[in-house]
Short mmCIF file of C-alpha atoms in Angstrom, two decimals:
data_model
loop_
_atom_site.label_atom_id
_atom_site.label_comp_id
_atom_site.label_asym_id
_atom_site.label_seq_id
_atom_site.Cartn_x
_atom_site.Cartn_y
_atom_site.Cartn_z
CA UNK A 44 29.20 -11.70 4.76
CA UNK A 45 26.81 -10.93 7.61
CA UNK A 46 23.22 -11.12 6.30
CA UNK A 47 21.86 -9.34 9.37
CA UNK A 48 24.11 -6.30 9.15
CA UNK A 49 22.72 -3.58 6.86
CA UNK A 50 25.16 -2.47 4.22
CA UNK A 51 24.62 0.91 2.62
CA UNK A 52 25.50 0.61 -1.04
CA UNK A 53 26.00 3.17 -3.77
CA UNK A 54 24.21 2.79 -7.07
CA UNK A 55 26.29 2.20 -10.17
CA UNK A 56 26.44 5.02 -12.71
CA UNK A 57 24.33 7.29 -10.53
CA UNK A 58 23.86 10.56 -12.44
CA UNK A 59 25.12 13.81 -11.01
CA UNK A 60 22.27 15.89 -9.62
CA UNK A 61 22.11 19.66 -9.80
CA UNK A 62 20.65 21.34 -6.73
CA UNK A 63 19.81 24.94 -7.65
CA UNK A 64 21.12 27.71 -5.36
CA UNK A 65 23.22 25.23 -3.34
CA UNK A 66 26.40 26.56 -1.73
CA UNK A 67 29.08 24.22 -0.46
CA UNK A 68 28.92 23.90 3.32
CA UNK A 69 25.68 25.91 3.62
CA UNK A 70 23.02 23.42 2.51
CA UNK A 71 20.55 22.44 5.26
CA UNK A 72 17.84 19.88 4.55
CA UNK A 73 15.07 18.20 6.44
CA UNK A 74 13.15 14.95 6.26
CA UNK A 75 9.72 15.68 7.72
CA UNK A 76 7.54 12.57 8.11
CA UNK A 77 4.17 12.63 9.83
CA UNK A 78 4.10 10.03 12.66
CA UNK A 79 0.78 8.66 11.42
CA UNK A 80 2.07 5.44 9.86
CA UNK A 81 5.23 3.54 9.01
CA UNK A 82 7.66 4.62 6.32
CA UNK A 83 7.07 2.93 2.97
CA UNK A 84 9.16 2.54 -0.15
CA UNK A 85 8.07 5.95 -1.44
CA UNK A 86 9.42 7.72 1.66
CA UNK A 87 12.80 6.04 1.26
CA UNK A 88 13.40 7.95 -1.97
CA UNK A 89 13.00 11.25 -0.11
CA UNK A 90 15.25 10.04 2.72
CA UNK A 91 18.07 9.07 0.37
CA UNK A 92 17.80 12.20 -1.79
CA UNK A 93 18.13 14.34 1.34
CA UNK A 94 21.16 12.39 2.51
CA UNK A 95 22.85 12.44 -0.90
CA UNK A 96 22.46 16.21 -1.28
CA UNK A 97 23.71 16.77 2.28
CA UNK A 98 26.81 14.66 1.56
CA UNK A 99 27.46 16.17 -1.86
CA UNK A 100 27.39 19.77 -0.61
CA UNK A 101 28.97 19.11 2.78
CA UNK A 102 25.69 20.18 4.34
CA UNK A 103 23.47 19.00 7.16
CA UNK A 104 20.10 17.38 7.43
CA UNK A 105 17.67 17.19 10.30
CA UNK A 106 14.66 15.02 10.93
CA UNK A 107 11.50 16.88 11.88
CA UNK A 108 8.32 15.09 12.81
CA UNK A 109 5.35 16.90 11.28
CA UNK A 110 3.13 16.26 14.28
CA UNK A 111 0.23 18.66 13.76
CA UNK A 112 -2.67 16.19 13.64
CA UNK A 113 -3.28 14.45 16.99
CA UNK A 114 -6.16 12.45 15.49
CA UNK A 115 -3.75 10.34 13.43
CA UNK A 116 -0.39 10.43 15.19
CA UNK A 117 1.20 8.48 18.03
CA UNK A 118 4.56 7.70 19.61
CA UNK A 119 4.61 4.14 18.26
CA UNK A 120 4.86 5.38 14.68
CA UNK A 121 7.50 7.89 15.70
CA UNK A 122 9.65 5.15 17.27
CA UNK A 123 9.30 2.93 14.20
CA UNK A 124 10.37 5.73 11.86
CA UNK A 125 13.48 6.39 13.96
CA UNK A 126 14.24 2.66 14.01
CA UNK A 127 14.04 2.36 10.21
CA UNK A 128 16.32 5.35 9.63
CA UNK A 129 18.83 3.91 12.10
CA UNK A 130 18.75 0.56 10.29
CA UNK A 131 19.39 2.35 7.00
CA UNK A 132 22.39 4.14 8.42
CA UNK A 133 20.83 7.57 7.84
CA UNK A 134 22.63 10.34 9.70
CA UNK A 135 20.88 13.53 10.80
CA UNK A 136 22.01 16.46 12.91
CA UNK A 137 19.06 16.42 15.27
CA UNK A 138 15.46 15.30 15.75
CA UNK A 139 12.92 18.10 16.05
CA UNK A 140 9.15 18.42 16.05
CA UNK A 141 6.77 20.87 14.47
CA UNK A 142 5.02 20.88 17.85
CA UNK A 143 8.15 22.51 19.31
CA UNK A 144 7.07 25.62 17.38
CA UNK A 145 3.40 25.73 18.39
CA UNK A 146 3.84 28.93 20.51
CA UNK A 147 5.62 30.77 17.67
CA UNK A 148 3.04 29.54 15.15
CA UNK A 149 0.21 30.87 17.32
CA UNK A 150 2.02 34.20 17.65
CA UNK A 151 2.36 34.35 13.87
CA UNK A 152 -1.36 33.59 13.48
CA UNK A 153 -2.27 36.51 15.76
CA UNK A 154 0.17 38.77 13.88
CA UNK A 155 -1.50 37.92 10.55
CA UNK A 156 -4.96 38.51 12.02
CA UNK A 157 -3.94 41.95 13.28
CA UNK A 158 -2.38 42.79 9.90
CA UNK A 159 -5.61 41.83 8.11
CA UNK A 160 -3.91 38.85 6.41
CA UNK A 161 -5.97 36.14 8.11
CA UNK A 162 -9.52 35.78 9.34
CA UNK A 163 -11.61 33.35 11.38
CA UNK A 164 -14.33 31.60 9.41
CA UNK A 165 -17.32 29.65 10.75
CA UNK A 166 -18.60 28.57 7.32
CA UNK A 167 -19.56 24.86 7.32
CA UNK A 168 -16.80 22.77 5.74
CA UNK A 169 -18.75 21.56 2.70
CA UNK A 170 -19.97 25.07 1.92
CA UNK A 171 -16.44 26.42 2.33
CA UNK A 172 -15.12 23.84 -0.11
CA UNK A 173 -17.83 24.71 -2.62
CA UNK A 174 -17.09 28.43 -2.33
CA UNK A 175 -13.37 27.85 -2.84
CA UNK A 176 -14.03 25.87 -6.00
CA UNK A 177 -16.30 28.64 -7.29
CA UNK A 178 -14.03 31.49 -6.16
CA UNK A 179 -16.67 33.01 -3.87
CA UNK A 180 -15.56 35.13 -0.90
CA UNK A 181 -16.58 33.88 2.53
CA UNK A 182 -19.11 36.01 4.41
CA UNK A 183 -16.50 36.17 7.22
CA UNK A 184 -13.72 37.51 5.02
CA UNK A 185 -14.36 41.12 6.01
CA UNK A 186 -14.70 40.55 9.76
CA UNK A 187 -13.01 43.21 11.83
CA UNK A 188 -9.77 42.46 13.61
CA UNK A 189 -11.63 42.56 16.92
CA UNK A 190 -14.21 40.03 15.70
CA UNK A 191 -11.45 37.74 14.44
CA UNK A 192 -9.50 37.95 17.71
CA UNK A 193 -12.65 37.17 19.69
CA UNK A 194 -13.37 34.07 17.60
CA UNK A 195 -9.68 33.10 17.66
CA UNK A 196 -9.82 33.07 21.46
CA UNK A 197 -12.92 30.87 21.27
CA UNK A 198 -10.91 28.47 19.10
CA UNK A 199 -8.04 28.48 21.60
CA UNK A 200 -10.50 27.64 24.39
CA UNK A 201 -12.05 24.86 22.32
CA UNK A 202 -15.54 26.16 23.12
CA UNK A 203 -18.64 25.09 21.22
CA UNK A 204 -18.41 28.33 19.26
CA UNK A 205 -14.71 27.86 18.64
CA UNK A 206 -15.21 24.31 17.36
CA UNK A 207 -17.32 25.77 14.54
CA UNK A 208 -14.44 27.94 13.33
CA UNK A 209 -11.14 27.75 11.50
CA UNK A 210 -8.47 30.33 10.71
CA UNK A 211 -7.94 31.10 7.01
CA UNK A 212 -5.35 33.12 5.16
CA UNK A 213 -6.64 36.11 3.23
CA UNK A 214 -4.93 35.56 -0.11
CA UNK A 215 -6.92 35.60 -3.38
CA UNK A 216 -10.22 33.80 -3.79
CA UNK A 217 -10.16 34.34 -7.56
CA UNK A 218 -6.67 32.98 -8.18
CA UNK A 219 -6.58 30.30 -10.92
CA UNK A 220 -4.41 28.23 -8.56
CA UNK A 221 -7.04 27.01 -6.12
CA UNK A 222 -4.47 26.36 -3.37
CA UNK A 223 -4.18 30.16 -3.05
CA UNK A 224 -7.91 30.64 -2.44
CA UNK A 225 -7.80 31.54 1.25
CA UNK A 226 -6.31 28.27 2.57
CA UNK A 227 -7.02 27.04 6.10
CA UNK A 228 -4.23 27.83 8.61
CA UNK A 229 -5.67 26.50 11.88
CA UNK A 230 -8.41 24.09 12.94
CA UNK A 231 -9.90 23.18 16.31
CA UNK A 232 -9.24 19.69 17.62
CA UNK A 233 -9.89 18.89 21.30
CA UNK A 234 -7.93 15.61 21.13
CA UNK A 235 -4.77 15.50 23.29
CA UNK A 236 -1.46 15.63 21.43
CA UNK A 237 0.72 12.52 21.65
CA UNK A 238 3.71 14.55 22.92
CA UNK A 239 2.19 17.60 24.60
CA UNK A 240 -1.06 16.24 25.98
CA UNK A 241 -4.24 18.37 26.28
CA UNK A 242 -2.50 21.78 26.36
CA UNK A 243 -3.82 22.86 22.95
CA UNK A 244 -7.26 22.74 21.39
CA UNK A 245 -6.11 24.16 18.06
CA UNK A 246 -3.49 22.89 15.63
CA UNK A 247 -1.89 24.42 12.53
CA UNK A 248 -2.35 22.82 9.14
CA UNK A 249 0.64 21.44 7.25
CA UNK A 250 0.28 24.25 4.69
CA UNK A 251 0.69 26.87 7.42
CA UNK A 252 3.28 25.18 9.63
CA UNK A 253 5.66 23.79 7.01
CA UNK A 254 6.79 27.06 5.32
CA UNK A 255 7.08 28.73 8.74
CA UNK A 256 9.18 26.03 10.43
CA UNK A 257 11.32 25.44 7.32
CA UNK A 258 12.31 29.10 7.31
CA UNK A 259 12.80 29.40 11.08
CA UNK A 260 14.97 26.26 11.19
CA UNK A 261 17.30 27.58 8.50
CA UNK A 262 16.33 24.99 5.89
CA UNK A 263 17.83 26.02 2.55
CA UNK A 264 16.10 23.46 0.33
CA UNK A 265 12.80 21.68 0.97
CA UNK A 266 12.54 18.45 -1.03
CA UNK A 267 8.95 17.77 -2.06
CA UNK A 268 7.46 15.21 -4.41
CA UNK A 269 5.95 16.50 -7.65
CA UNK A 270 2.43 15.74 -6.41
CA UNK A 271 2.75 19.00 -4.42
CA UNK A 272 3.70 21.02 -7.50
CA UNK A 273 0.49 23.07 -7.58
CA UNK A 274 0.97 23.92 -3.89
CA UNK A 275 4.46 25.33 -4.28
CA UNK A 276 3.04 28.76 -5.09
CA UNK A 277 1.08 28.63 -1.83
CA UNK A 278 4.23 27.69 0.11
CA UNK A 279 6.10 30.73 -1.23
CA UNK A 280 3.11 33.04 -0.84
CA UNK A 281 2.66 32.11 2.82
CA UNK A 282 6.34 32.79 3.53
CA UNK A 283 5.93 36.19 1.85
CA UNK A 284 2.83 36.92 3.94
CA UNK A 285 4.72 35.98 7.11
CA UNK A 286 7.69 38.13 6.10
CA UNK A 287 10.08 35.18 6.37
CA UNK A 288 13.20 34.12 4.49
CA UNK A 289 12.46 32.16 1.33
CA UNK A 290 13.27 28.44 1.18
CA UNK A 291 14.12 26.82 -2.16
CA UNK A 292 11.97 23.89 -3.24
CA UNK A 293 13.45 20.90 -5.05
CA UNK A 294 10.89 18.64 -6.70
CA UNK A 295 11.32 14.92 -7.29
CA UNK A 296 8.95 12.37 -8.75
CA UNK A 297 6.86 10.24 -6.45
CA UNK A 298 7.68 6.55 -6.57
CA UNK A 299 4.68 4.45 -7.61
CA UNK A 300 4.64 0.64 -7.55
CA UNK A 301 2.36 -1.68 -9.52
CA UNK A 302 -0.53 -3.40 -7.72
CA UNK A 303 0.32 -1.40 -4.57
CA UNK A 304 -1.29 1.50 -2.68
CA UNK A 305 1.23 3.95 -1.21
CA UNK A 306 -1.21 6.29 0.47
CA UNK A 307 -1.18 6.12 4.28
CA UNK A 308 -4.94 6.48 4.26
CA UNK A 309 -5.33 3.45 2.01
CA UNK A 310 -2.76 1.40 3.90
CA UNK A 311 -4.56 2.21 7.16
CA UNK A 312 -7.79 0.89 5.58
CA UNK A 313 -6.12 -2.49 5.01
CA UNK A 314 -5.03 -2.59 8.65
CA UNK A 315 -8.37 -1.49 10.10
CA UNK A 316 -10.35 -3.92 7.95
CA UNK A 317 -8.20 -6.93 8.82
CA UNK A 318 -6.98 -7.51 5.26
CA UNK A 319 -3.43 -7.54 6.65
CA UNK A 320 -2.02 -8.28 10.09
CA UNK A 321 -0.55 -4.84 10.74
CA UNK A 322 1.85 -2.22 9.38
CA UNK A 323 4.63 -4.81 9.27
CA UNK A 324 2.60 -7.31 7.23
CA UNK A 325 4.83 -8.90 4.59
CA UNK A 326 2.45 -7.75 1.83
CA UNK A 327 2.83 -4.09 2.81
CA UNK A 328 5.20 -1.66 1.02
CA UNK A 329 6.33 -0.37 4.42
CA UNK A 330 10.01 -0.86 5.19
CA UNK A 331 9.08 -3.15 8.11
CA UNK A 332 6.83 -5.19 5.83
CA UNK A 333 9.40 -5.56 3.06
CA UNK A 334 12.16 -6.53 5.49
CA UNK A 335 9.84 -9.08 7.08
CA UNK A 336 9.25 -10.60 3.65
CA UNK A 337 12.99 -11.06 3.20
CA UNK A 338 14.19 -7.89 1.48
CA UNK A 339 17.71 -6.85 2.44
CA UNK A 340 18.13 -3.19 3.33
CA UNK A 341 21.10 -2.74 0.99
CA UNK A 342 18.98 -4.10 -1.89
CA UNK A 343 16.27 -1.53 -1.14
CA UNK A 344 18.81 1.28 -1.01
CA UNK A 345 20.44 0.19 -4.27
CA UNK A 346 17.04 0.01 -5.99
CA UNK A 347 16.11 3.54 -4.91
CA UNK A 348 19.48 5.04 -5.82
CA UNK A 349 19.36 3.47 -9.27
CA UNK A 350 16.12 5.35 -9.96
CA UNK A 351 18.08 8.58 -9.75
CA UNK A 352 16.49 12.01 -9.21
CA UNK A 353 14.15 11.83 -12.21
CA UNK A 354 11.15 14.12 -12.07
CA UNK A 355 9.13 11.90 -14.39
CA UNK A 356 6.35 10.00 -12.64
CA UNK A 357 6.95 6.31 -13.28
CA UNK A 358 5.04 3.18 -12.36
CA UNK A 359 7.70 0.76 -11.18
CA UNK A 360 7.59 -3.04 -11.26
CA UNK A 361 8.50 -4.95 -8.12
CA UNK A 362 10.53 -7.47 -10.15
CA UNK A 363 13.63 -5.26 -10.41
CA UNK A 364 13.76 -4.78 -6.65
CA UNK A 365 13.46 -8.49 -5.94
CA UNK A 366 16.01 -9.32 -8.64
CA UNK A 367 18.52 -7.05 -6.91
CA UNK A 368 17.64 -8.74 -3.62
CA UNK A 369 18.22 -12.20 -5.10
CA UNK A 370 21.75 -11.21 -6.08
CA UNK A 371 22.39 -10.27 -2.44
CA UNK A 372 21.06 -13.43 -0.81
CA UNK A 373 21.75 -16.22 -3.30
CA UNK A 374 25.54 -16.32 -2.93
CA UNK A 375 25.41 -16.73 0.85
CA UNK A 376 22.11 -18.17 2.08
CA UNK A 377 22.09 -21.83 3.22
CA UNK A 378 20.19 -24.52 1.31
CA UNK A 379 17.65 -26.78 2.97
CA UNK A 380 15.04 -29.31 1.86
CA UNK A 381 11.28 -29.26 2.43
CA UNK A 382 8.48 -31.58 1.31
CA UNK A 383 4.83 -30.53 1.03
CA UNK A 384 2.85 -32.74 3.41
CA UNK A 385 -0.29 -33.15 1.33
CA UNK A 386 0.02 -36.20 -0.93
CA UNK A 387 3.62 -36.94 0.01
CA UNK A 388 4.75 -40.41 -1.00
CA UNK A 389 6.98 -42.94 0.76
CA UNK A 390 9.71 -44.39 -1.44
CA UNK A 391 11.18 -47.63 -0.10
CA UNK A 392 14.67 -48.51 -1.24
CA UNK A 393 14.91 -52.27 -0.90
CA UNK A 394 18.68 -52.22 -0.55
CA UNK A 395 18.80 -48.97 1.38
CA UNK A 396 20.54 -48.67 4.76
CA UNK A 397 18.97 -50.95 7.36
CA UNK A 398 20.38 -48.66 10.03
CA UNK A 399 20.08 -44.92 9.39
CA UNK A 400 23.36 -43.03 9.18
CA UNK A 401 24.24 -39.33 9.16
CA UNK A 402 26.59 -37.52 6.80
CA UNK A 403 27.62 -33.87 6.98
CA UNK A 404 27.25 -31.92 3.75
CA UNK A 405 27.66 -28.19 2.98
CA UNK A 406 24.63 -25.93 3.36
CA UNK A 407 25.92 -24.04 0.33
CA UNK A 408 28.25 -25.75 -2.12
CA UNK A 409 29.98 -22.50 -3.14
CA UNK A 410 30.02 -20.63 0.18
CA UNK A 411 31.80 -22.22 3.13
CA UNK A 412 30.49 -19.56 5.49
CA UNK A 413 27.02 -21.11 5.33
CA UNK A 414 28.33 -24.04 7.37
CA UNK A 415 27.46 -27.72 7.32
CA UNK A 416 24.25 -29.65 7.89
CA UNK A 417 23.48 -33.19 9.01
CA UNK A 418 21.74 -35.32 6.39
CA UNK A 419 20.22 -38.63 7.50
CA UNK A 420 20.09 -41.54 5.03
CA UNK A 421 17.34 -44.14 5.56
CA UNK A 422 15.75 -47.05 3.78
CA UNK A 423 12.43 -45.21 3.50
CA UNK A 424 12.33 -41.63 2.26
CA UNK A 425 9.62 -39.07 1.55
CA UNK A 426 9.13 -37.36 -1.82
CA UNK A 427 6.44 -34.96 -3.00
CA UNK A 428 3.37 -36.04 -4.94
CA UNK A 429 4.39 -33.85 -7.89
CA UNK A 430 7.69 -35.76 -8.20
CA UNK A 431 5.95 -39.11 -7.72
CA UNK A 432 3.57 -38.27 -10.59
CA UNK A 433 6.46 -37.24 -12.81
CA UNK A 434 8.10 -40.58 -12.05
CA UNK A 435 4.89 -42.44 -12.86
CA UNK A 436 4.41 -40.54 -16.13
CA UNK A 437 8.00 -41.19 -17.23
CA UNK A 438 7.80 -44.85 -16.23
CA UNK A 439 4.67 -45.31 -18.31
CA UNK A 440 6.66 -44.21 -21.35
CA UNK A 441 10.02 -45.88 -20.85
CA UNK A 442 9.48 -48.72 -18.36
CA UNK A 443 12.07 -49.06 -15.61
CA UNK A 444 13.22 -45.59 -14.64
CA UNK A 445 16.37 -44.16 -13.09
CA UNK A 446 16.10 -40.97 -11.03
CA UNK A 447 18.58 -38.79 -9.15
CA UNK A 448 18.05 -38.35 -5.42
CA UNK A 449 19.62 -34.98 -4.71
CA UNK A 450 22.67 -35.12 -2.41
CA UNK A 451 22.59 -38.93 -2.50
CA UNK A 452 22.83 -40.45 -5.95
CA UNK A 453 20.88 -42.52 -8.47
CA UNK A 454 18.03 -44.93 -7.76
CA UNK A 455 15.94 -47.19 -9.98
CA UNK A 456 12.16 -47.24 -9.57
CA UNK A 457 10.78 -50.78 -9.66
CA UNK A 458 7.17 -50.42 -8.52
CA UNK A 459 4.54 -47.67 -8.52
CA UNK A 460 1.22 -47.88 -6.66
CA UNK A 461 -1.69 -45.51 -7.26
CA UNK A 462 -5.16 -44.97 -5.83
CA UNK A 463 -8.43 -44.67 -7.72
CA UNK A 464 -7.87 -40.94 -8.22
CA UNK A 465 -4.63 -41.57 -10.04
CA UNK A 466 -2.44 -40.23 -7.25
CA UNK A 467 0.71 -42.13 -6.39
CA UNK A 468 0.53 -43.76 -2.95
CA UNK A 469 3.72 -45.86 -2.79
CA UNK A 470 7.02 -46.30 -4.61
CA UNK A 471 9.60 -49.06 -4.43
CA UNK A 472 13.10 -48.81 -5.80
CA UNK A 473 16.72 -49.85 -5.45
CA UNK A 474 20.06 -48.13 -5.14
CA UNK A 475 22.95 -49.05 -7.46
CA UNK A 476 24.72 -52.15 -6.09
CA UNK A 477 28.04 -50.34 -6.26
CA UNK A 478 26.81 -47.63 -3.81
CA UNK A 479 26.27 -43.91 -4.37
CA UNK A 480 26.49 -43.25 -8.09
CA UNK A 481 25.71 -40.04 -9.95
CA UNK A 482 24.76 -40.39 -13.59
CA UNK A 483 22.65 -37.90 -15.54
CA UNK A 484 18.92 -38.71 -15.39
CA UNK A 485 15.79 -36.91 -16.53
CA UNK A 486 14.40 -36.49 -13.02
CA UNK A 487 16.09 -34.81 -10.03
CA UNK A 488 14.09 -35.49 -6.88
CA UNK A 489 14.24 -33.79 -3.48
CA UNK A 490 13.68 -36.11 -0.56
CA UNK A 491 13.66 -36.35 3.21
CA UNK A 492 14.35 -39.33 5.47
CA UNK A 493 11.49 -41.02 7.26
CA UNK A 494 12.48 -39.99 10.79
CA UNK A 495 10.70 -38.35 13.73
CA UNK A 496 13.03 -35.34 13.82
CA UNK A 497 11.74 -33.66 10.65
CA UNK A 498 10.84 -30.00 11.22
CA UNK A 499 7.14 -29.03 10.92
CA UNK A 500 6.73 -26.11 8.49
CA UNK A 501 4.17 -23.64 7.26
CA UNK A 502 5.23 -22.16 3.93
CA UNK A 503 3.57 -18.81 3.28
CA UNK A 504 3.32 -17.23 -0.15
CA UNK A 505 1.98 -13.72 -0.74
CA UNK A 506 0.26 -12.01 -3.64
CA UNK A 507 -0.28 -8.34 -4.41
CA UNK A 508 -2.65 -6.18 -2.36
CA UNK A 509 -4.54 -5.05 -5.47
CA UNK A 510 -5.75 -6.97 -8.52
CA UNK A 511 -4.98 -4.10 -10.86
CA UNK A 512 -1.59 -2.62 -11.79
CA UNK A 513 -2.78 0.96 -11.76
CA UNK A 514 -6.07 2.49 -10.70
CA UNK A 515 -8.05 4.61 -13.11
CA UNK A 516 -8.47 8.26 -12.18
CA UNK A 517 -11.78 7.94 -10.32
CA UNK A 518 -11.56 4.26 -9.44
CA UNK A 519 -12.03 3.22 -5.80
CA UNK A 520 -9.17 0.99 -4.65
CA UNK A 521 -11.59 -0.99 -2.45
CA UNK A 522 -13.19 -2.39 -5.61
CA UNK A 523 -9.93 -4.05 -6.71
CA UNK A 524 -8.59 -5.28 -3.36
CA UNK A 525 -7.10 -8.77 -3.56
CA UNK A 526 -8.76 -10.54 -0.63
CA UNK A 527 -6.95 -13.81 -1.35
CA UNK A 528 -3.35 -12.60 -1.19
CA UNK A 529 -1.99 -15.07 1.36
CA UNK A 530 -1.49 -18.79 0.87
CA UNK A 531 -0.30 -21.23 3.54
CA UNK A 532 0.99 -24.74 2.83
CA UNK A 533 1.88 -27.38 5.41
CA UNK A 534 5.23 -29.05 4.87
CA UNK A 535 8.09 -30.80 6.64
CA UNK A 536 11.76 -29.86 6.45
CA UNK A 537 15.11 -31.36 7.27
CA UNK A 538 15.91 -31.53 10.97
CA UNK A 539 18.59 -28.81 10.69
CA UNK A 540 15.80 -26.26 10.22
CA UNK A 541 14.94 -26.58 13.91
CA UNK A 542 17.99 -24.36 14.48
CA UNK A 543 16.67 -21.47 12.36
CA UNK A 544 16.30 -18.09 14.03
CA UNK A 545 13.73 -15.42 13.28
CA UNK A 546 14.99 -13.39 10.32
CA UNK A 547 17.23 -16.11 8.87
CA UNK A 548 17.12 -16.33 5.09
CA UNK A 549 17.45 -19.68 3.32
CA UNK A 550 16.77 -21.40 0.04
CA UNK A 551 14.56 -24.47 -0.11
CA UNK A 552 15.82 -26.70 -2.90
CA UNK A 553 13.61 -26.40 -5.99
CA UNK A 554 11.18 -24.08 -4.16
CA UNK A 555 12.87 -20.74 -3.85
CA UNK A 556 14.01 -18.34 -1.14
CA UNK A 557 12.39 -17.94 2.27
CA UNK A 558 12.70 -15.93 5.45
CA UNK A 559 12.08 -17.49 8.84
CA UNK A 560 9.29 -15.53 10.53
CA UNK A 561 8.60 -17.94 13.41
CA UNK A 562 11.38 -20.33 14.49
CA UNK A 563 10.99 -23.83 15.92
CA UNK A 564 9.27 -23.92 19.31
CA UNK A 565 7.84 -27.44 19.58
CA UNK A 566 6.79 -30.29 17.25
CA UNK A 567 3.18 -29.11 17.55
CA UNK A 568 3.98 -25.54 16.40
CA UNK A 569 5.34 -25.30 12.85
CA UNK A 570 8.20 -23.10 11.75
CA UNK A 571 6.75 -20.29 9.62
CA UNK A 572 8.67 -19.45 6.45
CA UNK A 573 7.77 -16.51 4.20
CA UNK A 574 8.44 -16.96 0.49
CA UNK A 575 10.75 -14.27 -0.94
CA UNK A 576 10.06 -13.20 -4.55
CA UNK A 577 13.02 -13.55 -6.89
CA UNK A 578 11.95 -11.15 -9.64
CA UNK A 579 10.69 -13.73 -12.12
CA UNK A 580 7.08 -12.44 -12.17
CA UNK A 581 5.61 -15.69 -10.90
CA UNK A 582 4.93 -17.39 -7.63
CA UNK A 583 7.16 -20.04 -6.17
CA UNK A 584 4.31 -22.49 -6.85
CA UNK A 585 4.70 -24.23 -3.53
CA UNK A 586 1.93 -26.73 -4.11
CA UNK A 587 2.72 -27.15 -7.83
#
């Protein structure tokens, strides 16, 4: 099994999903991300639902970048979104852009102005918001068509006067659904567009552009998360106002994860404030971040598909996802040994090999494909302080103590030395006179030979971004940010780990699963290994 090759899997017992008004061979769907950040676990649900419906009804899906806000968008995000979808094996008919339709959108805006269905408003933004909440008509609502066209041209020019204005739909300021209270269709923004450059000084809002482009592109069903439920009426009303073909909306529940923000605005705050190292930080719920932490793409896909199309808003635990991932990596990933440097103890075996020798042993005892590794056997070996203390505690109770050295055999501890703090500083022992013998003992101990070729390691363990599972309604996420969510521990590993490549996944005996983030470069630069959660709701306790 190739760990690096993504494998698209199908969820077991996935329920059949009814897509209203769907006709075989005529369904056309779209995934429409904004290139203002990387895709996160919540977006993947929308991606997979689109693909599943397209496959089920022998339809087609396109990808359309919703690039209407030059202040937030750039080509880097666009490239990363395309890369993730390619890695997932997502197929789409074509890649399009809302910006491709800017001329038609501007023509539609002028048409609505001339029909008295839109007006230009120079009301200050805060006052406009207050009037919308109160259901008060804007003073500009009854401008003449000529006045609106004049101000519209000022907006197009990006003049000082135009920058004070926006274009609003003339719907119903007294409607109980506040999204229908004369929504904004266009705003001025003199920033250059990441694809088009400085050609435009005005840009359509999502609320105006989305129903227009969906209809023009022949989309039959627009999949939207239930958070947009109150805006569905606006979507249909704007298509009516434009005189366009109706598009069916299919709602699905937004995926929420414990201890994790999934808003791009909030994730951007973490990046800009240096809490994380970037959008691919291993603590982030972005696809790049989760893969960097050691999540396999097929595990992510299986997790999402097993949620089904439920419209109930659920707060999901991360444990289930990482448990699925463990089942993918455990049967095939190689095993290695690492020892935490701090407090490590030298165990001298008085009858150990005077001359070191090397023996090849399997990297995985039940999977030949993992290959073999060289294990060096020496008279002096390193063990961790936690194991040395366990030996000392057991010895104090029972006297002479037998232990099991993993992948070697039994040894008897004859002498224990401690410092004034009670930490073990030195151990002396002997091997069975008859050679390598395995008999059950109470203590299994990982060890490394005392040689110069040990690999320098930094073991990195991550916590959640937030200290609270779920924010209260008016709670500011900044108040519950976990500012101590990354822990680094210096260690040494067996010499075979010098051959690790970036992205390799392995298991460290008695420590857990890890992904190699930085491979071996030189003895002065440690290999960086990221701890992979295994779904047991606790850390790997590297330092113990």
